[in-house]
């Protein structure tokens, strides 16, 4: 039951994020590292990936599709990490500190949790499983 609730919560998180990428791309474009080619296209397709990943993770019919969504969303969370780092560096370079350490430091720690959560809710891992005594 806990995994199902977490799966739906994660799907809602990614659905909202994806819709925001598509509806209001400007804030996302502003944090794309300069070395990423075609930033508008990348932000558009990341929004599509989030929406499709969310819908596929939330669907109740196919565990194999949920595994695919979990793997995809985990990979997605790894791939967007450079944008989070770039946002952190840009904000810290501002005279006012931007959103500040209270925003960015937890965000850095949440990213690996999102990777694990995608894998766990998608059914790709049982970690941390309760160890059985031998």
JSON list of C-alpha atoms in Angstrom, two decimals:
[
{"chain": "A", "resi": 1, "resn": "UNK", "atom": "CA", "xyz": [0.00, 0.00, 0.00]},
{"chain": "A", "resi": 2, "resn": "UNK", "atom": "CA", "xyz": [2.83, 2.43, 0.86]},
{"chain": "A", "resi": 3, "resn": "UNK", "atom": "CA", "xyz": [4.51, 1.83, -2.50]},
{"chain": "A", "resi": 4, "resn": "UNK", "atom": "CA", "xyz": [1.25, 2.46, -4.36]},
{"chain": "A", "resi": 5, "resn": "UNK", "atom": "CA", "xyz": [0.68, 5.75, -2.54]},
{"chain": "A", "resi": 6, "resn": "UNK", "atom": "CA", "xyz": [4.27, 6.81, -3.18]},
{"chain": "A", "resi": 7, "resn": "UNK", "atom": "CA", "xyz": [3.92, 5.81, -6.84]},
{"chain": "A", "resi": 8, "resn": "UNK", "atom": "CA", "xyz": [0.84, 7.99, -7.30]},
{"chain": "A", "resi": 9, "resn": "UNK", "atom": "CA", "xyz": [2.45, 10.88, -5.40]},
{"chain": "A", "resi": 10, "resn": "UNK", "atom": "CA", "xyz": [5.59, 10.67, -7.56]},
{"chain": "A", "resi": 11, "resn": "UNK", "atom": "CA", "xyz": [3.47, 10.45, -10.71]},
{"chain": "A", "resi": 12, "resn": "UNK", "atom": "CA", "xyz": [1.56, 13.58, -9.67]},
{"chain": "A", "resi": 13, "resn": "UNK", "atom": "CA", "xyz": [4.85, 15.38, -8.95]},
{"chain": "A", "resi": 14, "resn": "UNK", "atom": "CA", "xyz": [6.21, 14.54, -12.41]},
{"chain": "A", "resi": 15, "resn": "UNK", "atom": "CA", "xyz": [2.89, 15.31, -14.11]},
{"chain": "A", "resi": 16, "resn": "UNK", "atom": "CA", "xyz": [2.85, 18.79, -12.54]},
{"chain": "A", "resi": 17, "resn": "UNK", "atom": "CA", "xyz": [6.52, 19.34, -13.41]},
{"chain": "A", "resi": 18, "resn": "UNK", "atom": "CA", "xyz": [5.92, 18.24, -16.99]},
{"chain": "A", "resi": 19, "resn": "UNK", "atom": "CA", "xyz": [2.90, 20.49, -17.44]},
{"chain": "A", "resi": 20, "resn": "UNK", "atom": "CA", "xyz": [4.92, 23.41, -16.05]},
{"chain": "A", "resi": 21, "resn": "UNK", "atom": "CA", "xyz": [7.79, 22.67, -18.46]},
{"chain": "A", "resi": 22, "resn": "UNK", "atom": "CA", "xyz": [5.32, 22.85, -21.34]},
{"chain": "A", "resi": 23, "resn": "UNK", "atom": "CA", "xyz": [3.15, 25.75, -20.14]},
{"chain": "A", "resi": 24, "resn": "UNK", "atom": "CA", "xyz": [5.80, 28.01, -18.61]},
{"chain": "A", "resi": 25, "resn": "UNK", "atom": "CA", "xyz": [9.19, 27.05, -20.08]},
{"chain": "A", "resi": 26, "resn": "UNK", "atom": "CA", "xyz": [11.03, 30.30, -19.25]},
{"chain": "A", "resi": 27, "resn": "UNK", "atom": "CA", "xyz": [12.15, 29.38, -15.68]},
{"chain": "A", "resi": 28, "resn": "UNK", "atom": "CA", "xyz": [13.43, 26.03, -16.93]},
{"chain": "A", "resi": 29, "resn": "UNK", "atom": "CA", "xyz": [15.21, 27.60, -19.89]},
{"chain": "A", "resi": 30, "resn": "UNK", "atom": "CA", "xyz": [17.00, 29.97, -17.53]},
{"chain": "A", "resi": 31, "resn": "UNK", "atom": "CA", "xyz": [18.75, 27.11, -15.70]},
{"chain": "A", "resi": 32, "resn": "UNK", "atom": "CA", "xyz": [19.76, 24.98, -18.69]},
{"chain": "A", "resi": 33, "resn": "UNK", "atom": "CA", "xyz": [23.58, 24.87, -18.79]},
{"chain": "A", "resi": 34, "resn": "UNK", "atom": "CA", "xyz": [25.12, 26.75, -21.70]},
{"chain": "A", "resi": 35, "resn": "UNK", "atom": "CA", "xyz": [26.68, 23.59, -23.14]},
{"chain": "A", "resi": 36, "resn": "UNK", "atom": "CA", "xyz": [23.25, 22.02, -23.78]},
{"chain": "A", "resi": 37, "resn": "UNK", "atom": "CA", "xyz": [22.30, 22.46, -27.45]},
{"chain": "A", "resi": 38, "resn": "UNK", "atom": "CA", "xyz": [18.80, 23.59, -28.46]},
{"chain": "A", "resi": 39, "resn": "UNK", "atom": "CA", "xyz": [17.59, 24.45, -24.93]},
{"chain": "A", "resi": 40, "resn": "UNK", "atom": "CA", "xyz": [13.99, 25.21, -26.01]},
{"chain": "A", "resi": 41, "resn": "UNK", "atom": "CA", "xyz": [13.72, 21.80, -27.62]},
{"chain": "A", "resi": 42, "resn": "UNK", "atom": "CA", "xyz": [15.31, 20.10, -24.61]},
{"chain": "A", "resi": 43, "resn": "UNK", "atom": "CA", "xyz": [12.90, 21.79, -22.16]},
{"chain": "A", "resi": 44, "resn": "UNK", "atom": "CA", "xyz": [9.93, 20.87, -24.37]},
{"chain": "A", "resi": 45, "resn": "UNK", "atom": "CA", "xyz": [10.95, 17.21, -24.59]},
{"chain": "A", "resi": 46, "resn": "UNK", "atom": "CA", "xyz": [11.78, 17.01, -20.90]},
{"chain": "A", "resi": 47, "resn": "UNK", "atom": "CA", "xyz": [8.23, 18.18, -20.22]},
{"chain": "A", "resi": 48, "resn": "UNK", "atom": "CA", "xyz": [6.86, 15.50, -22.55]},
{"chain": "A", "resi": 49, "resn": "UNK", "atom": "CA", "xyz": [9.09, 12.88, -20.86]},
{"chain": "A", "resi": 50, "resn": "UNK", "atom": "CA", "xyz": [7.80, 13.89, -17.43]},
{"chain": "A", "resi": 51, "resn": "UNK", "atom": "CA", "xyz": [4.15, 13.75, -18.50]},
{"chain": "A", "resi": 52, "resn": "UNK", "atom": "CA", "xyz": [4.52, 10.39, -20.25]},
{"chain": "A", "resi": 53, "resn": "UNK", "atom": "CA", "xyz": [6.60, 8.97, -17.41]},
{"chain": "A", "resi": 54, "resn": "UNK", "atom": "CA", "xyz": [4.02, 10.11, -14.86]},
{"chain": "A", "resi": 55, "resn": "UNK", "atom": "CA", "xyz": [1.08, 8.67, -16.75]},
{"chain": "A", "resi": 56, "resn": "UNK", "atom": "CA", "xyz": [2.88, 5.38, -17.35]},
{"chain": "A", "resi": 57, "resn": "UNK", "atom": "CA", "xyz": [4.00, 5.11, -13.72]},
{"chain": "A", "resi": 58, "resn": "UNK", "atom": "CA", "xyz": [0.46, 5.80, -12.48]},
{"chain": "A", "resi": 59, "resn": "UNK", "atom": "CA", "xyz": [-1.34, 3.31, -14.72]},
{"chain": "A", "resi": 60, "resn": "UNK", "atom": "CA", "xyz": [-2.56, 0.25, -12.80]},
{"chain": "A", "resi": 61, "resn": "UNK", "atom": "CA", "xyz": [-2.67, -2.37, -15.59]},
{"chain": "A", "resi": 62, "resn": "UNK", "atom": "CA", "xyz": [0.87, -3.22, -16.56]},
{"chain": "A", "resi": 63, "resn": "UNK", "atom": "CA", "xyz": [3.68, -3.79, -14.06]},
{"chain": "A", "resi": 64, "resn": "UNK", "atom": "CA", "xyz": [6.17, -4.06, -16.93]},
{"chain": "A", "resi": 65, "resn": "UNK", "atom": "CA", "xyz": [5.18, -0.58, -18.17]},
{"chain": "A", "resi": 66, "resn": "UNK", "atom": "CA", "xyz": [5.52, 0.75, -14.61]},
{"chain": "A", "resi": 67, "resn": "UNK", "atom": "CA", "xyz": [9.04, -0.70, -14.51]},
{"chain": "A", "resi": 68, "resn": "UNK", "atom": "CA", "xyz": [9.83, 1.02, -17.79]},
{"chain": "A", "resi": 69, "resn": "UNK", "atom": "CA", "xyz": [8.46, 4.31, -16.43]},
{"chain": "A", "resi": 70, "resn": "UNK", "atom": "CA", "xyz": [10.44, 3.90, -13.21]},
{"chain": "A", "resi": 71, "resn": "UNK", "atom": "CA", "xyz": [13.65, 3.31, -15.13]},
{"chain": "A", "resi": 72, "resn": "UNK", "atom": "CA", "xyz": [12.93, 6.23, -17.43]},
{"chain": "A", "resi": 73, "resn": "UNK", "atom": "CA", "xyz": [12.12, 8.64, -14.61]},
{"chain": "A", "resi": 74, "resn": "UNK", "atom": "CA", "xyz": [15.21, 7.54, -12.68]},
{"chain": "A", "resi": 75, "resn": "UNK", "atom": "CA", "xyz": [17.37, 8.19, -15.76]},
{"chain": "A", "resi": 76, "resn": "UNK", "atom": "CA", "xyz": [15.59, 11.50, -16.28]},
{"chain": "A", "resi": 77, "resn": "UNK", "atom": "CA", "xyz": [16.40, 12.58, -12.69]},
{"chain": "A", "resi": 78, "resn": "UNK", "atom": "CA", "xyz": [20.08, 11.78, -13.33]},
{"chain": "A", "resi": 79, "resn": "UNK", "atom": "CA", "xyz": [20.10, 13.63, -16.65]},
{"chain": "A", "resi": 80, "resn": "UNK", "atom": "CA", "xyz": [18.58, 16.87, -15.31]},
{"chain": "A", "resi": 81, "resn": "UNK", "atom": "CA", "xyz": [20.97, 17.03, -12.36]},
{"chain": "A", "resi": 82, "resn": "UNK", "atom": "CA", "xyz": [23.41, 19.29, -14.28]},
{"chain": "A", "resi": 83, "resn": "UNK", "atom": "CA", "xyz": [20.61, 21.86, -14.62]},
{"chain": "A", "resi": 84, "resn": "UNK", "atom": "CA", "xyz": [20.08, 21.74, -10.85]},
{"chain": "A", "resi": 85, "resn": "UNK", "atom": "CA", "xyz": [23.80, 22.27, -10.26]},
{"chain": "A", "resi": 86, "resn": "UNK", "atom": "CA", "xyz": [23.82, 25.11, -12.78]},
{"chain": "A", "resi": 87, "resn": "UNK", "atom": "CA", "xyz": [20.85, 26.73, -11.04]},
{"chain": "A", "resi": 88, "resn": "UNK", "atom": "CA", "xyz": [22.64, 26.40, -7.67]},
{"chain": "A", "resi": 89, "resn": "UNK", "atom": "CA", "xyz": [25.82, 28.03, -9.03]},
{"chain": "A", "resi": 90, "resn": "UNK", "atom": "CA", "xyz": [23.91, 30.83, -10.79]},
{"chain": "A", "resi": 91, "resn": "UNK", "atom": "CA", "xyz": [21.91, 31.65, -7.68]},
{"chain": "A", "resi": 92, "resn": "UNK", "atom": "CA", "xyz": [24.91, 31.60, -5.36]},
{"chain": "A", "resi": 93, "resn": "UNK", "atom": "CA", "xyz": [26.73, 34.00, -7.72]},
{"chain": "A", "resi": 94, "resn": "UNK", "atom": "CA", "xyz": [23.92, 36.55, -7.46]},
{"chain": "A", "resi": 95, "resn": "UNK", "atom": "CA", "xyz": [24.49, 39.40, -5.00]},
{"chain": "A", "resi": 96, "resn": "UNK", "atom": "CA", "xyz": [21.27, 38.47, -3.15]},
{"chain": "A", "resi": 97, "resn": "UNK", "atom": "CA", "xyz": [22.05, 34.73, -3.19]},
{"chain": "A", "resi": 98, "resn": "UNK", "atom": "CA", "xyz": [18.92, 33.93, -5.23]},
{"chain": "A", "resi": 99, "resn": "UNK", "atom": "CA", "xyz": [16.86, 31.24, -3.57]},
{"chain": "A", "resi": 100, "resn": "UNK", "atom": "CA", "xyz": [19.71, 30.56, -1.14]},
{"chain": "A", "resi": 101, "resn": "UNK", "atom": "CA", "xyz": [21.26, 27.53, 0.46]},
{"chain": "A", "resi": 102, "resn": "UNK", "atom": "CA", "xyz": [18.05, 26.63, 2.29]},
{"chain": "A", "resi": 103, "resn": "UNK", "atom": "CA", "xyz": [16.54, 25.83, -1.13]},
{"chain": "A", "resi": 104, "resn": "UNK", "atom": "CA", "xyz": [19.50, 24.46, -3.05]},
{"chain": "A", "resi": 105, "resn": "UNK", "atom": "CA", "xyz": [21.19, 22.18, -0.51]},
{"chain": "A", "resi": 106, "resn": "UNK", "atom": "CA", "xyz": [18.04, 20.11, 0.17]},
{"chain": "A", "resi": 107, "resn": "UNK", "atom": "CA", "xyz": [17.38, 20.04, -3.57]},
{"chain": "A", "resi": 108, "resn": "UNK", "atom": "CA", "xyz": [20.80, 18.47, -4.15]},
{"chain": "A", "resi": 109, "resn": "UNK", "atom": "CA", "xyz": [20.00, 15.74, -1.61]},
{"chain": "A", "resi": 110, "resn": "UNK", "atom": "CA", "xyz": [16.50, 15.16, -2.98]},
{"chain": "A", "resi": 111, "resn": "UNK", "atom": "CA", "xyz": [17.74, 14.31, -6.48]},
{"chain": "A", "resi": 112, "resn": "UNK", "atom": "CA", "xyz": [19.20, 10.89, -5.56]},
{"chain": "A", "resi": 113, "resn": "UNK", "atom": "CA", "xyz": [16.04, 10.21, -3.54]},
{"chain": "A", "resi": 114, "resn": "UNK", "atom": "CA", "xyz": [14.00, 10.88, -6.68]},
{"chain": "A", "resi": 115, "resn": "UNK", "atom": "CA", "xyz": [16.15, 8.36, -8.57]},
{"chain": "A", "resi": 116, "resn": "UNK", "atom": "CA", "xyz": [15.57, 5.73, -5.88]},
{"chain": "A", "resi": 117, "resn": "UNK", "atom": "CA", "xyz": [11.87, 6.57, -5.56]},
{"chain": "A", "resi": 118, "resn": "UNK", "atom": "CA", "xyz": [11.34, 6.13, -9.31]},
{"chain": "A", "resi": 119, "resn": "UNK", "atom": "CA", "xyz": [13.06, 2.74, -9.20]},
{"chain": "A", "resi": 120, "resn": "UNK", "atom": "CA", "xyz": [11.21, 1.64, -6.04]},
{"chain": "A", "resi": 121, "resn": "UNK", "atom": "CA", "xyz": [7.74, 2.79, -7.06]},
{"chain": "A", "resi": 122, "resn": "UNK", "atom": "CA", "xyz": [8.29, 1.36, -10.53]},
{"chain": "A", "resi": 123, "resn": "UNK", "atom": "CA", "xyz": [8.99, -2.05, -8.98]},
{"chain": "A", "resi": 124, "resn": "UNK", "atom": "CA", "xyz": [12.65, -2.23, -10.02]},
{"chain": "A", "resi": 125, "resn": "UNK", "atom": "CA", "xyz": [14.03, -2.49, -6.50]},
{"chain": "A", "resi": 126, "resn": "UNK", "atom": "CA", "xyz": [12.84, -3.60, -3.09]},
{"chain": "A", "resi": 127, "resn": "UNK", "atom": "CA", "xyz": [15.61, -1.77, -1.28]},
{"chain": "A", "resi": 128, "resn": "UNK", "atom": "CA", "xyz": [15.48, -1.15, 1.57]},
{"chain": "A", "resi": 129, "resn": "UNK", "atom": "CA", "xyz": [13.91, -4.51, 2.20]},
{"chain": "A", "resi": 130, "resn": "UNK", "atom": "CA", "xyz": [13.67, -5.89, 5.67]},
{"chain": "A", "resi": 131, "resn": "UNK", "atom": "CA", "xyz": [16.39, -8.47, 6.09]},
{"chain": "A", "resi": 132, "resn": "UNK", "atom": "CA", "xyz": [15.17, -11.90, 7.10]},
{"chain": "A", "resi": 133, "resn": "UNK", "atom": "CA", "xyz": [17.08, -13.61, 9.88]},
{"chain": "A", "resi": 134, "resn": "UNK", "atom": "CA", "xyz": [18.86, -16.75, 8.75]}
]
